[in-house]
Coordinates of C-alpha atoms in Angstrom, one line a residue:
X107 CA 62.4 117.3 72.2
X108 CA 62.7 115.5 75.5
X109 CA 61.9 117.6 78.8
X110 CA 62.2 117.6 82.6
X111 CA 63.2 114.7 84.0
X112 CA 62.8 114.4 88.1
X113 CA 61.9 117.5 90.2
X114 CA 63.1 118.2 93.4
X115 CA 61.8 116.1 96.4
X116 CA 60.0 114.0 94.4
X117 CA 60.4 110.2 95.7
X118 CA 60.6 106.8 93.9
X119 CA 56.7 105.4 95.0
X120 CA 55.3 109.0 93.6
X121 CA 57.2 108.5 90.4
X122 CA 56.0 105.2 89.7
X123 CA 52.1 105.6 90.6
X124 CA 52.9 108.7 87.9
X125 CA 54.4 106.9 84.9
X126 CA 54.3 104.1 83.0
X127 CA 57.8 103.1 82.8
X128 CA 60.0 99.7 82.9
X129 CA 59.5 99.1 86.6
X130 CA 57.5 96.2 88.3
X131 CA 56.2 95.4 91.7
X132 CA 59.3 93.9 93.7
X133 CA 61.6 96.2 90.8
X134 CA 62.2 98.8 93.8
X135 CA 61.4 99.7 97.0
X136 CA 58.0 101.2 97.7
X137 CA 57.0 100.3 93.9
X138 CA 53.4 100.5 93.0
X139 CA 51.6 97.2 91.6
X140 CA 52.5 97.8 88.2
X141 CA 48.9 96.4 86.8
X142 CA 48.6 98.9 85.0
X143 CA 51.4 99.2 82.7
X144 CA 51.2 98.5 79.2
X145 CA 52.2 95.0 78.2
X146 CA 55.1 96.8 75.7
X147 CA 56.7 98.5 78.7
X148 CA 58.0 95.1 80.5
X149 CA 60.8 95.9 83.3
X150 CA 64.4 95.2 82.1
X151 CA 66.4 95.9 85.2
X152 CA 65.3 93.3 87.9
X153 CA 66.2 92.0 91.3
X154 CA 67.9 88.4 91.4
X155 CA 69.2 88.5 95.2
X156 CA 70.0 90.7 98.2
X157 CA 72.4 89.8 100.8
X158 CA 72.9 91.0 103.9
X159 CA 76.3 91.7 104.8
X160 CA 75.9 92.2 108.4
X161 CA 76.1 95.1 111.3
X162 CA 78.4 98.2 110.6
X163 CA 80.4 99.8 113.5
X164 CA 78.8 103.1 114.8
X165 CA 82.2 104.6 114.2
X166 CA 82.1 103.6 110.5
X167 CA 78.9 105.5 109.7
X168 CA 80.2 108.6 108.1
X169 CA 78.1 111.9 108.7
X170 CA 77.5 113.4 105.2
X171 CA 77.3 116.6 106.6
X172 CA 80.8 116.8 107.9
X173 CA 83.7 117.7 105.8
X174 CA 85.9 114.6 104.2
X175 CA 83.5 112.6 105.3
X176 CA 84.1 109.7 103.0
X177 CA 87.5 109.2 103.3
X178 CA 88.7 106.5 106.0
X179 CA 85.2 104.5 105.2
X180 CA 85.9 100.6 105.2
X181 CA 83.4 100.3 102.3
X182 CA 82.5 96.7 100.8
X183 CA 83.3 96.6 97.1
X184 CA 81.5 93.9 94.8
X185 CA 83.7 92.5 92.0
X186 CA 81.7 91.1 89.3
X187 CA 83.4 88.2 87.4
X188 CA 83.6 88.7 83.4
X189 CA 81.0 86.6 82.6
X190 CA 78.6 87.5 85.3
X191 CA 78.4 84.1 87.4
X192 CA 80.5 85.2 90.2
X193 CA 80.6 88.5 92.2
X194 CA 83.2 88.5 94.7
X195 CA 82.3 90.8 98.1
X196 CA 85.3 92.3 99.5
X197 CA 84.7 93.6 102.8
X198 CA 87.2 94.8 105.6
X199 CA 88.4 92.1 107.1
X200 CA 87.3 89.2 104.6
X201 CA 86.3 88.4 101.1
X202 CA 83.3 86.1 99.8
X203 CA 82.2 84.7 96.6
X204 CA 78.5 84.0 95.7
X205 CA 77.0 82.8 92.6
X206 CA 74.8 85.3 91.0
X207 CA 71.8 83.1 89.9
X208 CA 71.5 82.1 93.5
X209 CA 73.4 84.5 95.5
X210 CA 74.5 80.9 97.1
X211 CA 78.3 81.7 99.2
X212 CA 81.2 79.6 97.2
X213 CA 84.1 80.8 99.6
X214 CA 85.2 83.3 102.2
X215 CA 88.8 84.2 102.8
X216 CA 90.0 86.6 105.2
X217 CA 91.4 89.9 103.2
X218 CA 95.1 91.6 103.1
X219 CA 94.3 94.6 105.5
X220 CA 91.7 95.6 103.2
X221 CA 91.1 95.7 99.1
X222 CA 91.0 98.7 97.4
X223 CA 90.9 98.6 94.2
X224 CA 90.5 95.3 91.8
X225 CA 90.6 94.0 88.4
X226 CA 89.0 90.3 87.0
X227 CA 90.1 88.6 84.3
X228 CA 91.0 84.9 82.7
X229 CA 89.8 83.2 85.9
X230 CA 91.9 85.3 88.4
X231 CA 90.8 88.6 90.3
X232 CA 93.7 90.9 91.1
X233 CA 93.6 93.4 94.3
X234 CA 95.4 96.2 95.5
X235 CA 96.1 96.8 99.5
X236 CA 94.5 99.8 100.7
X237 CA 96.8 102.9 101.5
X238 CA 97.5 104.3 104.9
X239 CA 96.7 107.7 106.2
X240 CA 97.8 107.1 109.6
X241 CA 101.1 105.6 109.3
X242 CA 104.2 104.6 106.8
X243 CA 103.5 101.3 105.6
X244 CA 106.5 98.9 105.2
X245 CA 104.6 96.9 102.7
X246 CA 101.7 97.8 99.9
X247 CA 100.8 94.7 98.1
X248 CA 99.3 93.7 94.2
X249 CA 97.7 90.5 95.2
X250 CA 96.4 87.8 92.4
X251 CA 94.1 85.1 93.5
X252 CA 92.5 81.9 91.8
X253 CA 88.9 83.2 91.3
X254 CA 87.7 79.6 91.8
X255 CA 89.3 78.7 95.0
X256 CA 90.3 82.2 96.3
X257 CA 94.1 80.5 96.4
X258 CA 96.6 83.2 96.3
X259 CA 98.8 82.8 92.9
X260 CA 101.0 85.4 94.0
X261 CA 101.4 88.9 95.6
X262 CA 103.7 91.4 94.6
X263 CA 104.9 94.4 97.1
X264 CA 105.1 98.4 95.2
X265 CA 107.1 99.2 98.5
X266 CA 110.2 98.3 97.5
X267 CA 110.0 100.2 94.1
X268 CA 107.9 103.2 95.5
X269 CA 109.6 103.7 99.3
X270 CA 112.9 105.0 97.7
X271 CA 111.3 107.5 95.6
X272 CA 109.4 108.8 98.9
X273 CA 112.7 108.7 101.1
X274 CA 114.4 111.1 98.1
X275 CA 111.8 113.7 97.5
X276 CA 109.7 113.9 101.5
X277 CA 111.3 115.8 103.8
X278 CA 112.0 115.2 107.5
X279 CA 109.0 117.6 109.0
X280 CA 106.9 116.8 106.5
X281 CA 103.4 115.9 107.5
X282 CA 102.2 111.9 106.1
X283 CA 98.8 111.8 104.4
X284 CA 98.2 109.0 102.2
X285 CA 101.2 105.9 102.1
X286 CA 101.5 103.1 99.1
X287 CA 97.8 104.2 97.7
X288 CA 97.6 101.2 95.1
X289 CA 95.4 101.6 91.7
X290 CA 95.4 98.7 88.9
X291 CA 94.3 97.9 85.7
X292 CA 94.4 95.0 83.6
X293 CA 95.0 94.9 80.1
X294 CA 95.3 91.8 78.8
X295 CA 97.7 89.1 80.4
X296 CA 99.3 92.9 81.8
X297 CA 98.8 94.3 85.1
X298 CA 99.4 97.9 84.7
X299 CA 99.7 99.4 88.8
X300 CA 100.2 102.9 90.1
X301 CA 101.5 103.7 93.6
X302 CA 101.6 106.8 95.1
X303 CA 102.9 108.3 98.8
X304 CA 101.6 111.9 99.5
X305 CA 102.5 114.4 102.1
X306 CA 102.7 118.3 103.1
X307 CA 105.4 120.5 104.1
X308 CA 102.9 123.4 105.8
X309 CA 100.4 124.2 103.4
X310 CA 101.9 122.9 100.2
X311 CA 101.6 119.2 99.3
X312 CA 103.5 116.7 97.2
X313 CA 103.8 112.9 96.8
X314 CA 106.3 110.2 94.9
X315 CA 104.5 107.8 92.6
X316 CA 105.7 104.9 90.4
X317 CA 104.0 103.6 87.3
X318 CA 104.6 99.5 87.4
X319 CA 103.8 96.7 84.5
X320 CA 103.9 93.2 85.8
X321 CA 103.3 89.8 83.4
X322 CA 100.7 87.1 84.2
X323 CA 103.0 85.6 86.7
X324 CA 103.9 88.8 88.5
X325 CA 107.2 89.2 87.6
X326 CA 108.2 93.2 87.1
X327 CA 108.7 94.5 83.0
X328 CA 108.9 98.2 83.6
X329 CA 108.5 100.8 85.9
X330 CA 108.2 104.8 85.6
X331 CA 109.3 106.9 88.6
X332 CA 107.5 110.7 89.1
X333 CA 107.7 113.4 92.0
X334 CA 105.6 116.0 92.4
X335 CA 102.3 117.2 91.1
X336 CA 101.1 117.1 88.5
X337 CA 102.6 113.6 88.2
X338 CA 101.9 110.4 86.7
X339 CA 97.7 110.7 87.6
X340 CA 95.3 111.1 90.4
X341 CA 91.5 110.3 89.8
X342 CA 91.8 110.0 86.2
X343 CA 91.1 106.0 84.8
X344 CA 94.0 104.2 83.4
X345 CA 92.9 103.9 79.9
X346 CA 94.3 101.9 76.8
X347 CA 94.3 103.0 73.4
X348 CA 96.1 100.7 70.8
X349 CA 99.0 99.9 72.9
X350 CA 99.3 103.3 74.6
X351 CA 98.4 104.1 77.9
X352 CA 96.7 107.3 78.6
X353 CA 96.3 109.3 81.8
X354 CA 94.9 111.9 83.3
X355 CA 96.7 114.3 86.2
X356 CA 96.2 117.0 88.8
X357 CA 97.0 120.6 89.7
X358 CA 96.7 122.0 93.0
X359 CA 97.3 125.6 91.4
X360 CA 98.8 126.3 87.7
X361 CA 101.1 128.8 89.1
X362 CA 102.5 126.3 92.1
X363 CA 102.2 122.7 90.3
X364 CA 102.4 124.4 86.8
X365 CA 99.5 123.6 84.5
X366 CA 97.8 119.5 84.2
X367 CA 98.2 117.5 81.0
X368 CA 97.2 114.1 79.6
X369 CA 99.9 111.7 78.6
X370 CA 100.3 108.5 77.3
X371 CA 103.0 105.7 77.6
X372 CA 104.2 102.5 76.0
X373 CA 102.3 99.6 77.0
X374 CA 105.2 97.4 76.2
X375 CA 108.2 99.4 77.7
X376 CA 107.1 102.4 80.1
X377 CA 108.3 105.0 77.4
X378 CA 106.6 107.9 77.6
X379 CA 105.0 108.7 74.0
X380 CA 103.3 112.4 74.5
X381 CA 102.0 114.8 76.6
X382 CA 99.3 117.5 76.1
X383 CA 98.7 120.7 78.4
X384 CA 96.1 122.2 79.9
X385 CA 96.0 125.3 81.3
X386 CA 93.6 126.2 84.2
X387 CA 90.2 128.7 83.6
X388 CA 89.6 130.1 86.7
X389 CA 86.3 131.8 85.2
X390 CA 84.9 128.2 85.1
X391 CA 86.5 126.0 88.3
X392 CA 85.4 126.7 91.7
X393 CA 89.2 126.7 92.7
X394 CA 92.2 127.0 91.7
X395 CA 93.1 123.3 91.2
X396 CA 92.7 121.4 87.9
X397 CA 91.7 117.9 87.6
X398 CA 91.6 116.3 84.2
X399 CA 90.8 112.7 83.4
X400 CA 91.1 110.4 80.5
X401 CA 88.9 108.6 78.2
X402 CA 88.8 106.7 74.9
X403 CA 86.4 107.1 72.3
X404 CA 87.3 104.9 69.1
X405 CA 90.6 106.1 67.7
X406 CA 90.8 109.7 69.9
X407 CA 91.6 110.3 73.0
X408 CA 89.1 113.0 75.5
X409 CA 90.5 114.8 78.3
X410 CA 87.7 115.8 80.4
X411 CA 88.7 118.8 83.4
X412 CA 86.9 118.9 86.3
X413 CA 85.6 122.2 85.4
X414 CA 83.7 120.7 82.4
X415 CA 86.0 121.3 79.3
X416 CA 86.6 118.2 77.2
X417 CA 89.5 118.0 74.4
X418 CA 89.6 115.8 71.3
X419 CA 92.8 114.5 71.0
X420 CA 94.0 112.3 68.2
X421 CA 96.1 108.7 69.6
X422 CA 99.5 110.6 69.5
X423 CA 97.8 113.5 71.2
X424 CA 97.4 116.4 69.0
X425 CA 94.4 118.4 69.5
X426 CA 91.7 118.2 67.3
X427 CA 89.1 120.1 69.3
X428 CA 86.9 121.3 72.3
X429 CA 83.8 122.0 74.1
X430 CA 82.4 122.7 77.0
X431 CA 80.2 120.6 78.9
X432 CA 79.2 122.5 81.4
X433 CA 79.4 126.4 83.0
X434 CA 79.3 127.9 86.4
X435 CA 75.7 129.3 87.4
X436 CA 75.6 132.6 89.0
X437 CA 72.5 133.1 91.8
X438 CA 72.7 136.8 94.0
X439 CA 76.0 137.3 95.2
X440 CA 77.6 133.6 94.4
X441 CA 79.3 131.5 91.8
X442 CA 77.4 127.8 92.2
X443 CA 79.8 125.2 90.0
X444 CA 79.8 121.1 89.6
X445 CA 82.6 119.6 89.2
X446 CA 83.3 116.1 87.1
X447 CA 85.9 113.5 88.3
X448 CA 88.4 110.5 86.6
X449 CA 85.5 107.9 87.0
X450 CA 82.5 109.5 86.1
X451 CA 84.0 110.3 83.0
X452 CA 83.6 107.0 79.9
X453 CA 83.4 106.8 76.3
X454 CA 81.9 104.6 73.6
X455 CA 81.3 103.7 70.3
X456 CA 83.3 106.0 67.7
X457 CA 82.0 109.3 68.5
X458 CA 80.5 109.2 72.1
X459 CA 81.2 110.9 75.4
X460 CA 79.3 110.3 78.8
X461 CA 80.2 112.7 82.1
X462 CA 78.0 112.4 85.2
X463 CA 78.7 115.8 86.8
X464 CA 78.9 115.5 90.8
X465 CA 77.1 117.8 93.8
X466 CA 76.4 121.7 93.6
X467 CA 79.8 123.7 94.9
X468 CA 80.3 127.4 95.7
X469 CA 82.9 128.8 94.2
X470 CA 85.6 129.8 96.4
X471 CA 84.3 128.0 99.4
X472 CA 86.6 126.5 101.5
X473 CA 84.7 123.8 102.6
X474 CA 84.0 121.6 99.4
X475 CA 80.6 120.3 101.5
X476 CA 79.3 123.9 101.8
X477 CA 75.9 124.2 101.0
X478 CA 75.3 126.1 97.9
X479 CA 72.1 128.5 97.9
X480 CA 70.7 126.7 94.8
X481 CA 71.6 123.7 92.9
X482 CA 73.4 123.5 89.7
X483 CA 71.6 122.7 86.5
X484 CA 73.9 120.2 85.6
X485 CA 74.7 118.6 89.0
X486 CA 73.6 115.0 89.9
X487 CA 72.6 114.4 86.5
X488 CA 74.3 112.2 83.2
X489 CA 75.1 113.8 80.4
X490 CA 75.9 112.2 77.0
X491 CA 77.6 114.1 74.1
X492 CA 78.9 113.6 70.6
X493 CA 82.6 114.3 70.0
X494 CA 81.9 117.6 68.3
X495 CA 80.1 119.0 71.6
X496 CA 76.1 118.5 70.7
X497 CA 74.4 117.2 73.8
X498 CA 72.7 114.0 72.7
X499 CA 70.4 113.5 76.1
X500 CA 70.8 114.5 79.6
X501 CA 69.0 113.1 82.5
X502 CA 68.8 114.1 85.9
X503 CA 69.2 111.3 88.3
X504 CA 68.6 113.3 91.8
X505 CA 71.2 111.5 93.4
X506 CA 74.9 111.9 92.7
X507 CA 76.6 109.4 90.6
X508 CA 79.4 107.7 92.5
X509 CA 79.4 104.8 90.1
X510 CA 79.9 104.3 86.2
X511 CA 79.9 101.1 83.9
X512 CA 79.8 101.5 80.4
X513 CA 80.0 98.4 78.3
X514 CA 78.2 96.7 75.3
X515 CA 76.0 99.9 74.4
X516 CA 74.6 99.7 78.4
X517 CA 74.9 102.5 80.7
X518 CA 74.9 101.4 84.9
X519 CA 75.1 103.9 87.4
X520 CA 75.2 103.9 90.9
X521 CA 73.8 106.8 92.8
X522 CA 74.0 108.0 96.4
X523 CA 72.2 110.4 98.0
X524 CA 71.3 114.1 97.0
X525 CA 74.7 115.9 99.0
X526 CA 72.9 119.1 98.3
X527 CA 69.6 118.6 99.8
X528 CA 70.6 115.4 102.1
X529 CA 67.6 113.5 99.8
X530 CA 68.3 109.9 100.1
X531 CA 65.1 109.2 97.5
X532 CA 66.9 108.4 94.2
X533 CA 69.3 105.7 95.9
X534 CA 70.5 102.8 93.4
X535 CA 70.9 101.7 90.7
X536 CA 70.3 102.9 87.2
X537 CA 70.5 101.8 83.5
X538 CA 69.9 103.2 80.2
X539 CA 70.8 101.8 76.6
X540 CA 73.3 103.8 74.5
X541 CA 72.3 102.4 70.9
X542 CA 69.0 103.5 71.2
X543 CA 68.3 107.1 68.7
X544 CA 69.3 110.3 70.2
X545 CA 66.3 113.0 70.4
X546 CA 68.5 115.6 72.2
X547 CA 67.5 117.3 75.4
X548 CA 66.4 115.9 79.1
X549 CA 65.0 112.9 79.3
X550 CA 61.3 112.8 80.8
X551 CA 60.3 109.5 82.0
X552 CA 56.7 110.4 81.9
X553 CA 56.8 109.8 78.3
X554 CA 57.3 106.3 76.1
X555 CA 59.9 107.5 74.0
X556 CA 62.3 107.9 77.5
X557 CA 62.5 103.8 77.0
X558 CA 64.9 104.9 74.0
X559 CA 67.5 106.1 76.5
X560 CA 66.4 105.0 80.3
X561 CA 65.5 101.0 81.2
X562 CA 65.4 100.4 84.5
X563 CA 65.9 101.5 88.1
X564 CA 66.4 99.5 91.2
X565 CA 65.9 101.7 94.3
X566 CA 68.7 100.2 97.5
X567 CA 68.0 100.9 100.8
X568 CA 70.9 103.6 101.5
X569 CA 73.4 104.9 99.0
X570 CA 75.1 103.5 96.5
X571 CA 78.5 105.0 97.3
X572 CA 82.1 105.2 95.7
X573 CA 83.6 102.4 94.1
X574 CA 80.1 100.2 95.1
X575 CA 79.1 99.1 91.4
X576 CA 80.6 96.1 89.0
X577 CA 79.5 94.3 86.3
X578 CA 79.8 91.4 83.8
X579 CA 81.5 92.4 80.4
X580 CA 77.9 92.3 79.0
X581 CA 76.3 94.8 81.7
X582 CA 73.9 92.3 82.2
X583 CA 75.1 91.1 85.5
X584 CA 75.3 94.2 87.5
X585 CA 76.3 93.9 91.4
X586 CA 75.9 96.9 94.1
X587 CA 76.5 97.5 97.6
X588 CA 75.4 99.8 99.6
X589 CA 76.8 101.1 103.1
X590 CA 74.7 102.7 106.1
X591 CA 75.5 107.0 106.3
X592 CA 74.0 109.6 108.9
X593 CA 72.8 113.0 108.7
X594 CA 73.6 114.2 112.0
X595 CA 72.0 111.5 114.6
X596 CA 69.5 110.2 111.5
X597 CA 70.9 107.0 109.8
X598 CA 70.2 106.4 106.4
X599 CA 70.4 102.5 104.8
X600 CA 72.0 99.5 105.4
X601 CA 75.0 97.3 104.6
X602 CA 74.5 95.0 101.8
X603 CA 74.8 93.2 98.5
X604 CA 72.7 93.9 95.5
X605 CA 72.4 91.6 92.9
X606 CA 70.4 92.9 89.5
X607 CA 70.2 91.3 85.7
X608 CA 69.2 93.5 82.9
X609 CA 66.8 91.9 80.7

């Protein structure tokens, strides 16, 4: 049986002069010599190049202490080409392309008003234009590029499909919040996009979305209109299973929204196939809203809640059965919870099911930043399961995960800072094999046998934050970037590009 993993406060250099494990000198910051390591327990996860990516604006650090403090941040996202030889950085106001064997620049293009979300494939990258809080935008763009040159192929504008559905459904005195918030996935020679516009009326909020498919060229095959919540999906992945699409949704409150549910579509013609419901557990969730995302493990489908129940579905999205990941903790007079979200939720092989369960919450608070009175068991930590519910290993990674990839048997994470106890020790990046035999319980890194499960750690200067981690197909590439926070009036890291190779 496999034990503690990292306690509380303990940094990287203390962990390192401690164990033998599968770092070197130069394989994080503050690493010991590494002499005396055994020649068995050679580092896998190594540095190839870090780039600066210059000064950030004062006004850009976001205090972690404050409430929403993430949303609004400009953050550079890396997008790793398939076959690891390219990463693409896509800042603000421009976009850059370096090799990854010498981190050497290739091309720099100015960006659309910001990238927010991407997708690489069959020598093109694909980005969607970031959303608006502030204003209506009159356009919201899917852009497609030459990955080579940075060329645009073509661009293609969700507004026109997406702004009728808004001026329908929002009312006149209705109070903006997010306009033409863009999410793609590719699948094939198919670019799969969902747009959304959300806004409140008082305390009760609502949005239009559209569900889009567009061919290689960017011409439009099908589109799916929704109002309301729970809608078409929120932080769920857009997952593919045969040739069924499969998403996750949200409910602000089951007896406002009604409850949230899993659904799939046609890949080929926007039909919707089947829907499955899930009712809310108060007894478990910290509030009264329900988030459930989607995953694909060989032939079933998993809906994961945010509350830590997972379903087995089969592909036409029968239930087969479910467990529970994870349980509120109760400690004197409060309820602490953890919650799990759309991306820190993956699957793989035929039968298994990875969650990375986010900061310590009170239940009932109305400030999701609250400080709870004692962390949560499960919080800042990975967790990897079997379909029928039997923890396989768990290990506690100190920070919170704000990062998943999960390809070819590899697990990458990228973590950012402790949001419970501010501790920005366990910033980085992370990796662990999934072939590798399962022993049950927490992984201790003290011991040989955690080189079944963990491989390597690269410690960043600052956190790894949202969105922040890519990689090649293999995992083998694997590109981070990290952006400067504050506590208070104390700044923590810098802006820049990480890139890594797993051996």
């Amino acid at each position: 049986m496999l034990k503690l993993v990292f306690k509380r406060n303990l940094v990287f250099p203390v962990l390192v002069a401690v164990t033998v494990l599968v770092f070197c000198a130069g394989c994080g910051r503050g690493a010991g010599s590494g002499e005396t390591a055994r020649a068995s327990l050679k580092p896998q996860l190594e540095l190839a190049k870090e780039i600066p990516l210059g000064n950030v604006a004062e006004d850009k650090i976001p205090d972690v202490t404050k409430a929403r403090w993430s949303f609004g941040v400009p953050l550079t996202k890396p997008v790793v080409f398939p076959d690891g030889k390219y990463v693409l950085a896509v800042e603000e106001g421009k976009m850059t392309l370096f090799d990854t064997a010498a981190g050497k620049q290739k091309w720099s293009k100015p960006t659309y008003g910001g990238i927010d979300t991407y997708a690489a494939g069959a020598g093109r990258l694909y980005m969607s234009e970031k959303g608006s809080s502030k204003s209506m935008k009159e356009h919201g763009y899917v852009i497609c590029v030459d990955a080579k040159t940075g060329n645009e192929i073509w661009k293609y504008d969700v507004q026109p499909e997406l702004a009728p559905v808004v001026e329908k459904h929002m009312p006149p005195d209705a109070k903006l919040s997010l306009s033409c918030y863009i999410k793609i996935a590719l699948f094939g020679e198919k670019l799969v996009a969902k747009g959304h516009t959300s806004w409140a009326v008082g305390k009760d909020s609502d949005k239009a979305e559209v569900l889009l498919c567009l061919d290689r060229d960017g011409k439009l095959l099908w589109k799916v209109e929704s109002h309301g919540y729970p809608g078409i999906s929120a932080h769920s992945k857009i997952q593919l299973i045969g040739n069924k699409l499969v998403m996750g949704t949200y409910s602000y409150d089951d007896e406002v929204n009604g409850p949230t549910y899993l659904h799939a579509f046609d890949l080929d013609t926007g039909k919707k196939l089947w829907q499955f419901d899930i009712k809310h557990e108060d007894e478990l969730a910290y509030s009264k809203a329900t988030d459930v995302a989607a995953a694909v493990v060989g032939d079933k489908v998993v809906g994961v809640t945010n509350y830590g129940r997972a379903y087995i579905l089969d592909q036409d999205g029968r239930k087969i059965s479910d467990f529970l990941a994870f349980e509120p903790l109760k400690s004197g007079g409060a309820v602490v919870c953890t919650n799990v979200w759309g991306d820190k939720v993956a699957g793989f092989g035929e039968n298994g099911l990875i969650i990375a369960p986010s900061k310590s919450v009170v239940k009932g608070a109305a400030d999701y930043q609250a400080k709870a009175p004692v962390e949560h068991p499960d919080a800042g930590s990975v967790k990897v399961f079997d379909l029928s519910g039997n923890l396989k290993w768990k290990f506690r990674l100190g920070g919170e995960a704000a990062a998943m990839a999960v390809k070819n048997n590899y697990l990458v994470l990228g973590v950012s800072h402790n949001q419970n106890t501010l501790d920005y020790g366990y910033c980085g990046v992370y990796a662990f094999n999934l072939a590798r035999r399962d022993e049950g319980g927490e992984v201790d890194v003290t011991q040989e046998t955690a080189l079944e499960k963990y491989i390597g750690y690269y410690r960043t200067d600052g956190a790894v934050l949202w969105g922040c981690l890519d990689t090649s197909d293999d995992n083998k590439v694997i590109c981070a970037t990290t952006w400067p926070t504050r506590v208070g009036t104390e700044k923590h890291g810098g802006h820049a590009l990480y890139m890594l190779r797993l051996k």
